[in-house]
Amino acid sequence: MRRKLLAAASLAAVSGLAAAQSNVTVYGIVDANYTYNSGGDRHFAGVDSGGISGSRLGFRGSEELGNGLKAIFTLEYGLKVDTNTGVASARQQFVGLQSNRWGTVMAGYVYSPADDFNSDYDGLSNSGLLSARSNMLNDGGFSTKTDDTFQNAVGYISPEFGGVTLRAVVGKGEQTVSPRETKLALGAEYKAGPFKAAILHHDVDNIGGTLPKRDLSETVLGAAYDFKVAMLMATYASKKLTDRDRDNTWSVGARVPVGNGSVRLSYAKLDMSADNGNKDASGWTVAYFHDLSKRTTLYTGYHALNNASLANYDHEQVKGLTAGDNARLFTVGMRHRF
């Protein structure tokens, strides 16, 4: 009996030591919905994945190294829960060091500052299915939406100083010969009570690492104020490619608390300057998110996409629209976070 007690005590001591030295968390999101989507003569009705958040499975952990320093890692992968494709692709993968005094340094496949910006200053929290702003950025080829994770990257997040947090990420393409693609993202955010504002900038040198050489420069501004009865927000984005005039998009949004949920509103306008307005577009969304608990949300929403005469922007489920056709989408779904 005494030997059994000693063995149990030894096992508990070893387990406790391991737990004290490191910490690993399994987390994720499962988001599924039923969606009706139409555009021109095309229609879709069925179950889809990722209505308000992309479904994902992740692992993150840390180890205390002493003197306020931690070793950290994150491995996170996208999921398509409506098909048998399983793990779709990596969303982020990195290892790094975190210091209370000096900030966080990461290396790997790292989110640009655009990822948090897109969620914090969008009335629909950057929902890929419903957000008018998200759809306009994606349709216009803005890198702050279509390329918000950098490969072969090193990233830095500063501690907060007087309400200001700074971020930077630099990444390289996989090319082994010149021209090699290089990406740089810089971001700054200021928070003071109910007000917050941010600016971020993307530079891409030698897009795709191909000839002829093309560069991209993109700047985004955002601001939000929480009036308690509603949070209002607005954004402006400007993009310049080597061989095009400057393209712009702007958006306004709102989150209005109602009961155990919130009404979400979003309007966005895409101005493709090089095409004399013929490839412009606009979109608007009204949605309701209802929280059953801190982790489980029911949602429903309607999104309208309006194309100019030569534009044929579309939704994921209805591709290949005729120029000038508009698209409409209605969805109802559920998201669970763990």
GROMACS .gro file of N, CA and C in nm, residues 201-322:
model
  366
  201HIS      N    1  -0.033   4.962  -4.322
  201HIS     CA    2   0.024   4.981  -4.456
  201HIS      C    3   0.086   4.851  -4.503
  202HIS      N    4   0.056   4.813  -4.629
  202HIS     CA    5   0.117   4.697  -4.694
  202HIS      C    6   0.201   4.745  -4.812
  203ASP      N    7   0.322   4.693  -4.822
  203ASP     CA    8   0.406   4.710  -4.941
  203ASP      C    9   0.442   4.572  -4.992
  204VAL      N   10   0.419   4.547  -5.121
  204VAL     CA   11   0.459   4.421  -5.183
  204VAL      C   12   0.551   4.456  -5.300
  205ASP      N   13   0.675   4.411  -5.292
  205ASP     CA   14   0.775   4.436  -5.396
  205ASP      C   15   0.792   4.310  -5.480
  206ASN      N   16   0.781   4.323  -5.612
  206ASN     CA   17   0.791   4.209  -5.704
  206ASN      C   18   0.679   4.107  -5.679
  207ILE      N   19   0.554   4.148  -5.703
  207ILE     CA   20   0.438   4.062  -5.678
  207ILE      C   21   0.455   3.928  -5.749
  208GLY      N   22   0.446   3.820  -5.672
  208GLY     CA   23   0.456   3.686  -5.729
  208GLY      C   24   0.595   3.646  -5.773
  209GLY      N   25   0.692   3.738  -5.764
  209GLY     CA   26   0.828   3.708  -5.806
  209GLY      C   27   0.842   3.680  -5.953
  210THR      N   28   0.763   3.748  -6.036
  210THR     CA   29   0.765   3.725  -6.181
  210THR      C   30   0.796   3.855  -6.256
  211LEU      N   31   0.829   3.841  -6.381
  211LEU     CA   32   0.851   3.955  -6.470
  211LEU      C   33   0.734   3.969  -6.566
  212PRO      N   34   0.695   4.091  -6.608
  212PRO     CA   35   0.754   4.218  -6.566
  212PRO      C   36   0.724   4.249  -6.420
  213LYS      N   37   0.813   4.320  -6.357
  213LYS     CA   38   0.805   4.352  -6.216
  213LYS      C   39   0.683   4.440  -6.187
  214ARG      N   40   0.605   4.401  -6.085
  214ARG     CA   41   0.491   4.481  -6.041
  214ARG      C   42   0.498   4.497  -5.889
  215ASP      N   43   0.470   4.618  -5.843
  215ASP     CA   44   0.472   4.646  -5.699
  215ASP      C   45   0.334   4.693  -5.654
  216LEU      N   46   0.308   4.680  -5.524
  216LEU     CA   47   0.181   4.724  -5.467
  216LEU      C   48   0.208   4.804  -5.342
  217SER      N   49   0.132   4.911  -5.324
  217SER     CA   50   0.135   4.990  -5.202
  217SER      C   51  -0.008   5.015  -5.158
  218GLU      N   52  -0.037   4.986  -5.033
  218GLU     CA   53  -0.176   4.992  -4.985
  218GLU      C   54  -0.181   5.047  -4.842
  219THR      N   55  -0.269   5.143  -4.819
  219THR     CA   56  -0.284   5.204  -4.687
  219THR      C   57  -0.431   5.201  -4.645
  220VAL      N   58  -0.454   5.168  -4.518
  220VAL     CA   59  -0.590   5.155  -4.466
  220VAL      C   60  -0.603   5.232  -4.335
  221LEU      N   61  -0.713   5.304  -4.320
  221LEU     CA   62  -0.744   5.378  -4.197
  221LEU      C   63  -0.875   5.327  -4.140
  222GLY      N   64  -0.885   5.327  -4.007
  222GLY     CA   65  -1.010   5.285  -3.944
  222GLY      C   66  -1.030   5.355  -3.811
  223ALA      N   67  -1.157   5.376  -3.775
  223ALA     CA   68  -1.190   5.436  -3.647
  223ALA      C   69  -1.323   5.380  -3.599
  224ALA      N   70  -1.338   5.372  -3.466
  224ALA     CA   71  -1.463   5.320  -3.408
  224ALA      C   72  -1.487   5.388  -3.274
  225TYR      N   73  -1.616   5.406  -3.241
  225TYR     CA   74  -1.654   5.465  -3.112
  225TYR      C   75  -1.773   5.389  -3.057
  226ASP      N   76  -1.761   5.347  -2.931
  226ASP     CA   77  -1.867   5.270  -2.865
  226ASP      C   78  -1.954   5.365  -2.782
  227PHE      N   79  -2.076   5.391  -2.832
  227PHE     CA   80  -2.170   5.477  -2.760
  227PHE      C   81  -2.256   5.399  -2.662
  228LYS      N   82  -2.224   5.274  -2.638
  228LYS     CA   83  -2.300   5.181  -2.553
  228LYS      C   84  -2.429   5.135  -2.621
  229VAL      N   85  -2.511   5.230  -2.669
  229VAL     CA   86  -2.632   5.190  -2.741
  229VAL      C   87  -2.599   5.141  -2.881
  230ALA      N   88  -2.479   5.174  -2.928
  230ALA     CA   89  -2.432   5.128  -3.060
  230ALA      C   90  -2.284   5.157  -3.072
  231MET      N   91  -2.213   5.068  -3.140
  231MET     CA   92  -2.075   5.095  -3.178
  231MET      C   93  -2.073   5.129  -3.327
  232LEU      N   94  -2.020   5.247  -3.360
  232LEU     CA   95  -2.013   5.291  -3.499
  232LEU      C   96  -1.868   5.286  -3.545
  233MET      N   97  -1.847   5.253  -3.673
  233MET     CA   98  -1.711   5.241  -3.725
  233MET      C   99  -1.706   5.279  -3.872
  234ALA      N  100  -1.587   5.317  -3.917
  234ALA     CA  101  -1.567   5.354  -4.057
  234ALA      C  102  -1.425   5.320  -4.098
  235THR      N  103  -1.407   5.288  -4.227
  235THR     CA  104  -1.274   5.257  -4.280
  235THR      C  105  -1.257   5.320  -4.418
  236TYR      N  106  -1.130   5.339  -4.455
  236TYR     CA  107  -1.094   5.384  -4.588
  236TYR      C  108  -0.968   5.311  -4.630
  237ALA      N  109  -0.965   5.258  -4.752
  237ALA     CA  110  -0.848   5.185  -4.802
  237ALA      C  111  -0.812   5.237  -4.941
  238SER      N  112  -0.683   5.251  -4.966
  238SER     CA  113  -0.634   5.299  -5.095
  238SER      C  114  -0.521   5.208  -5.142
  239LYS      N  115  -0.527   5.165  -5.268
  239LYS     CA  116  -0.431   5.069  -5.324
  239LYS      C  117  -0.374   5.123  -5.454
  240LYS      N  118  -0.242   5.111  -5.470
  240LYS     CA  119  -0.175   5.154  -5.594
  240LYS      C  120  -0.087   5.041  -5.646
  241LEU      N  121  -0.118   4.995  -5.768
  241LEU     CA  122  -0.036   4.899  -5.839
  241LEU      C  123   0.051   4.971  -5.941
  242THR      N  124   0.165   4.912  -5.976
  242THR     CA  125   0.258   4.974  -6.070
  242THR      C  126   0.191   5.014  -6.200
  243ASP      N  127   0.105   4.928  -6.254
  243ASP     CA  128   0.048   4.950  -6.387
  243ASP      C  129  -0.099   4.994  -6.383
  244ARG      N  130  -0.144   5.049  -6.269
  244ARG     CA  131  -0.283   5.095  -6.259
  244ARG      C  132  -0.289   5.227  -6.183
  245ASP      N  133  -0.398   5.301  -6.206
  245ASP     CA  134  -0.427   5.415  -6.121
  245ASP      C  135  -0.469   5.363  -5.984
  246ARG      N  136  -0.484   5.455  -5.891
  246ARG     CA  137  -0.516   5.417  -5.753
  246ARG      C  138  -0.662   5.371  -5.742
  247ASP      N  139  -0.685   5.259  -5.673
  247ASP     CA  140  -0.819   5.208  -5.642
  247ASP      C  141  -0.849   5.233  -5.495
  248ASN      N  142  -0.977   5.255  -5.463
  248ASN     CA  143  -1.015   5.290  -5.326
  248ASN      C  144  -1.142   5.215  -5.285
  249THR      N  145  -1.156   5.196  -5.156
  249THR     CA  146  -1.281   5.146  -5.102
  249THR      C  147  -1.303   5.208  -4.964
  250TRP      N  148  -1.428   5.231  -4.930
  250TRP     CA  149  -1.459   5.282  -4.798
  250TRP      C  150  -1.581   5.209  -4.743
  251SER      N  151  -1.595   5.213  -4.611
  251SER     CA  152  -1.707   5.141  -4.549
  251SER      C  153  -1.751   5.211  -4.422
  252VAL      N  154  -1.876   5.189  -4.386
  252VAL     CA  155  -1.930   5.229  -4.256
  252VAL      C  156  -2.003   5.108  -4.199
  253GLY      N  157  -2.004   5.098  -4.067
  253GLY     CA  158  -2.069   4.983  -4.004
  253GLY      C  159  -2.119   5.016  -3.865
  254ALA      N  160  -2.201   4.927  -3.811
  254ALA     CA  161  -2.256   4.946  -3.677
  254ALA      C  162  -2.284   4.811  -3.613
  255ARG      N  163  -2.269   4.808  -3.480
  255ARG     CA  164  -2.308   4.693  -3.400
  255ARG      C  165  -2.398   4.746  -3.289
  256VAL      N  166  -2.523   4.702  -3.290
  256VAL     CA  167  -2.623   4.754  -3.197
  256VAL      C  168  -2.668   4.642  -3.104
  257PRO      N  169  -2.637   4.651  -2.973
  257PRO     CA  170  -2.679   4.546  -2.880
  257PRO      C  171  -2.832   4.538  -2.872
  258VAL      N  172  -2.883   4.415  -2.883
  258VAL     CA  173  -3.027   4.390  -2.870
  258VAL      C  174  -3.044   4.259  -2.794
  259GLY      N  175  -3.098   4.267  -2.672
  259GLY     CA  176  -3.117   4.145  -2.594
  259GLY      C  177  -2.985   4.072  -2.572
  260ASN      N  178  -2.985   3.942  -2.601
  260ASN     CA  179  -2.864   3.861  -2.587
  260ASN      C  180  -2.781   3.857  -2.716
  261GLY      N  181  -2.800   3.955  -2.800
  261GLY     CA  182  -2.726   3.955  -2.926
  261GLY      C  183  -2.702   4.095  -2.976
  262SER      N  184  -2.686   4.108  -3.108
  262SER     CA  185  -2.662   4.239  -3.166
  262SER      C  186  -2.705   4.241  -3.312
  263VAL      N  187  -2.760   4.355  -3.353
  263VAL     CA  188  -2.787   4.381  -3.494
  263VAL      C  189  -2.658   4.432  -3.556
  264ARG      N  190  -2.621   4.378  -3.672
  264ARG     CA  191  -2.498   4.416  -3.740
  264ARG      C  192  -2.532   4.479  -3.875
  265LEU      N  193  -2.472   4.595  -3.903
  265LEU     CA  194  -2.497   4.668  -4.027
  265LEU      C  195  -2.364   4.700  -4.096
  266SER      N  196  -2.364   4.695  -4.229
  266SER     CA  197  -2.242   4.722  -4.304
  266SER      C  198  -2.277   4.774  -4.442
  267TYR      N  199  -2.206   4.880  -4.484
  267TYR     CA  200  -2.216   4.930  -4.621
  267TYR      C  201  -2.074   4.959  -4.670
  268ALA      N  202  -2.045   4.923  -4.795
  268ALA     CA  203  -1.912   4.948  -4.850
  268ALA      C  204  -1.922   4.982  -4.998
  269LYS      N  205  -1.827   5.064  -5.044
  269LYS     CA  206  -1.822   5.108  -5.184
  269LYS      C  207  -1.682   5.083  -5.238
  270LEU      N  208  -1.675   5.023  -5.357
  270LEU     CA  209  -1.549   4.997  -5.426
  270LEU      C  210  -1.537   5.090  -5.546
  271ASP      N  211  -1.428   5.165  -5.552
  271ASP     CA  212  -1.403   5.259  -5.661
  271ASP      C  213  -1.278   5.214  -5.736
  272MET      N  214  -1.298   5.149  -5.851
  272MET     CA  215  -1.187   5.104  -5.935
  272MET      C  216  -1.154   5.218  -6.032
  273SER      N  217  -1.068   5.308  -5.991
  273SER     CA  218  -1.045   5.435  -6.061
  273SER      C  219  -0.999   5.418  -6.205
  274ALA      N  220  -0.923   5.313  -6.233
  274ALA     CA  221  -0.866   5.295  -6.367
  274ALA      C  222  -0.971   5.260  -6.471
  275ASP      N  223  -1.092   5.227  -6.430
  275ASP     CA  224  -1.193   5.177  -6.523
  275ASP      C  225  -1.311   5.273  -6.540
  276ASN      N  226  -1.290   5.402  -6.507
  276ASN     CA  227  -1.391   5.506  -6.530
  276ASN      C  228  -1.526   5.475  -6.467
  277GLY      N  229  -1.524   5.406  -6.356
  277GLY     CA  230  -1.648   5.375  -6.285
  277GLY      C  231  -1.723   5.256  -6.338
  278ASN      N  232  -1.679   5.199  -6.451
  278ASN     CA  233  -1.753   5.088  -6.511
  278ASN      C  234  -1.735   4.956  -6.436
  279LYS      N  235  -1.631   4.947  -6.351
  279LYS     CA  236  -1.608   4.826  -6.273
  279LYS      C  237  -1.618   4.851  -6.123
  280ASP      N  238  -1.690   4.956  -6.087
  280ASP     CA  239  -1.717   4.983  -5.946
  280ASP      C  240  -1.822   4.886  -5.893
  281ALA      N  241  -1.837   4.884  -5.762
  281ALA     CA  242  -1.940   4.801  -5.699
  281ALA      C  243  -1.971   4.856  -5.561
  282SER      N  244  -2.084   4.816  -5.508
  282SER     CA  245  -2.120   4.852  -5.371
  282SER      C  246  -2.196   4.735  -5.309
  283GLY      N  247  -2.200   4.733  -5.177
  283GLY     CA  248  -2.273   4.626  -5.110
  283GLY      C  249  -2.321   4.670  -4.974
  284TRP      N  250  -2.427   4.607  -4.927
  284TRP     CA  251  -2.477   4.635  -4.793
  284TRP      C  252  -2.528   4.507  -4.728
  285THR      N  253  -2.525   4.507  -4.595
  285THR     CA  254  -2.564   4.388  -4.518
  285THR      C  255  -2.641   4.429  -4.394
  286VAL      N  256  -2.743   4.352  -4.361
  286VAL     CA  257  -2.809   4.361  -4.231
  286VAL      C  258  -2.814   4.220  -4.174
  287ALA      N  259  -2.774   4.205  -4.048
  287ALA     CA  260  -2.766   4.073  -3.987
  287ALA      C  261  -2.797   4.081  -3.839
  288TYR      N  262  -2.826   3.965  -3.780
  288TYR     CA  263  -2.848   3.957  -3.635
  288TYR      C  264  -2.771   3.838  -3.581
  289PHE      N  265  -2.689   3.863  -3.477
  289PHE     CA  266  -2.616   3.758  -3.406
  289PHE      C  267  -2.681   3.741  -3.269
  290HIS      N  268  -2.720   3.618  -3.234
  290HIS     CA  269  -2.783   3.591  -3.105
  290HIS      C  270  -2.696   3.495  -3.026
  291ASP      N  271  -2.650   3.539  -2.909
  291ASP     CA  272  -2.561   3.458  -2.825
  291ASP      C  273  -2.641   3.367  -2.733
  292LEU      N  274  -2.633   3.237  -2.758
  292LEU     CA  275  -2.693   3.140  -2.666
  292LEU      C  276  -2.607   3.124  -2.541
  293SER      N  277  -2.478   3.148  -2.554
  293SER     CA  278  -2.383   3.144  -2.444
  293SER      C  279  -2.260   3.224  -2.487
  294LYS      N  280  -2.156   3.222  -2.406
  294LYS     CA  281  -2.033   3.293  -2.443
  294LYS      C  282  -1.965   3.229  -2.562
  295ARG      N  283  -1.996   3.102  -2.589
  295ARG     CA  284  -1.926   3.029  -2.695
  295ARG      C  285  -2.013   2.994  -2.815
  296THR      N  286  -2.146   3.002  -2.800
  296THR     CA  287  -2.236   2.956  -2.906
  296THR      C  288  -2.324   3.070  -2.954
  297THR      N  289  -2.326   3.091  -3.086
  297THR     CA  290  -2.400   3.202  -3.147
  297THR      C  291  -2.484   3.152  -3.264
  298LEU      N  292  -2.611   3.192  -3.266
  298LEU     CA  293  -2.695   3.174  -3.383
  298LEU      C  294  -2.693   3.304  -3.463
  299TYR      N  295  -2.701   3.295  -3.596
  299TYR     CA  296  -2.697   3.416  -3.676
  299TYR      C  297  -2.781   3.402  -3.802
  300THR      N  298  -2.825   3.517  -3.851
  300THR     CA  299  -2.893   3.523  -3.980
  300THR      C  300  -2.860   3.657  -4.043
  301GLY      N  301  -2.858   3.663  -4.176
  301GLY     CA  302  -2.824   3.788  -4.242
  301GLY      C  303  -2.858   3.789  -4.389
  302TYR      N  304  -2.865   3.910  -4.443
  302TYR     CA  305  -2.894   3.932  -4.585
  302TYR      C  306  -2.788   4.026  -4.641
  303HIS      N  307  -2.729   3.989  -4.754
  303HIS     CA  308  -2.625   4.071  -4.817
  303HIS      C  309  -2.660   4.095  -4.963
  304ALA      N  310  -2.648   4.222  -5.006
  304ALA     CA  311  -2.673   4.260  -5.145
  304ALA      C  312  -2.545   4.314  -5.206
  305LEU      N  313  -2.509   4.264  -5.324
  305LEU     CA  314  -2.392   4.309  -5.399
  305LEU      C  315  -2.439   4.368  -5.531
  306ASN      N  316  -2.405   4.495  -5.557
  306ASN     CA  317  -2.450   4.565  -5.676
  306ASN      C  318  -2.330   4.600  -5.765
  307ASN      N  319  -2.329   4.547  -5.887
  307ASN     CA  320  -2.219   4.567  -5.981
  307ASN      C  321  -2.248   4.680  -6.079
  308ALA      N  322  -2.142   4.754  -6.118
  308ALA     CA  323  -2.154   4.851  -6.227
  308ALA      C  324  -2.161   4.777  -6.359
  309SER      N  325  -2.174   4.852  -6.469
  309SER     CA  326  -2.207   4.791  -6.599
  309SER      C  327  -2.107   4.688  -6.648
  310LEU      N  328  -1.977   4.705  -6.619
  310LEU     CA  329  -1.876   4.611  -6.666
  310LEU      C  330  -1.820   4.522  -6.555
  311ALA      N  331  -1.875   4.533  -6.436
  311ALA     CA  332  -1.827   4.454  -6.322
  311ALA      C  333  -1.906   4.324  -6.309
  312ASN      N  334  -1.837   4.217  -6.274
  312ASN     CA  335  -1.904   4.088  -6.252
  312ASN      C  336  -1.854   4.022  -6.125
  313TYR      N  337  -1.838   4.103  -6.018
  313TYR     CA  338  -1.798   4.048  -5.889
  313TYR      C  339  -1.907   3.953  -5.840
  314ASP      N  340  -1.865   3.852  -5.764
  314ASP     CA  341  -1.961   3.748  -5.726
  314ASP      C  342  -1.939   3.702  -5.583
  315HIS      N  343  -2.019   3.605  -5.541
  315HIS     CA  344  -2.002   3.538  -5.414
  315HIS      C  345  -1.940   3.401  -5.437
  316GLU      N  346  -1.896   3.339  -5.329
  316GLU     CA  347  -1.827   3.210  -5.340
  316GLU      C  348  -1.912   3.105  -5.410
  317GLN      N  349  -2.044   3.106  -5.387
  317GLN     CA  350  -2.129   2.998  -5.439
  317GLN      C  351  -2.182   3.024  -5.579
  318VAL      N  352  -2.178   3.148  -5.627
  318VAL     CA  353  -2.228   3.177  -5.762
  318VAL      C  354  -2.118   3.248  -5.841
  319LYS      N  355  -2.038   3.171  -5.910
  319LYS     CA  356  -1.927   3.224  -5.987
  319LYS      C  357  -1.967   3.248  -6.132
  320GLY      N  358  -1.888   3.331  -6.200
  320GLY     CA  359  -1.906   3.351  -6.344
  320GLY      C  360  -2.027   3.432  -6.381
  321LEU      N  361  -2.057   3.538  -6.304
  321LEU     CA  362  -2.171   3.624  -6.338
  321LEU      C  363  -2.143   3.703  -6.466
  322THR      N  364  -2.250   3.737  -6.536
  322THR     CA  365  -2.240   3.826  -6.651
  322THR      C  366  -2.218   3.968  -6.602
   0.00000   0.00000   0.00000
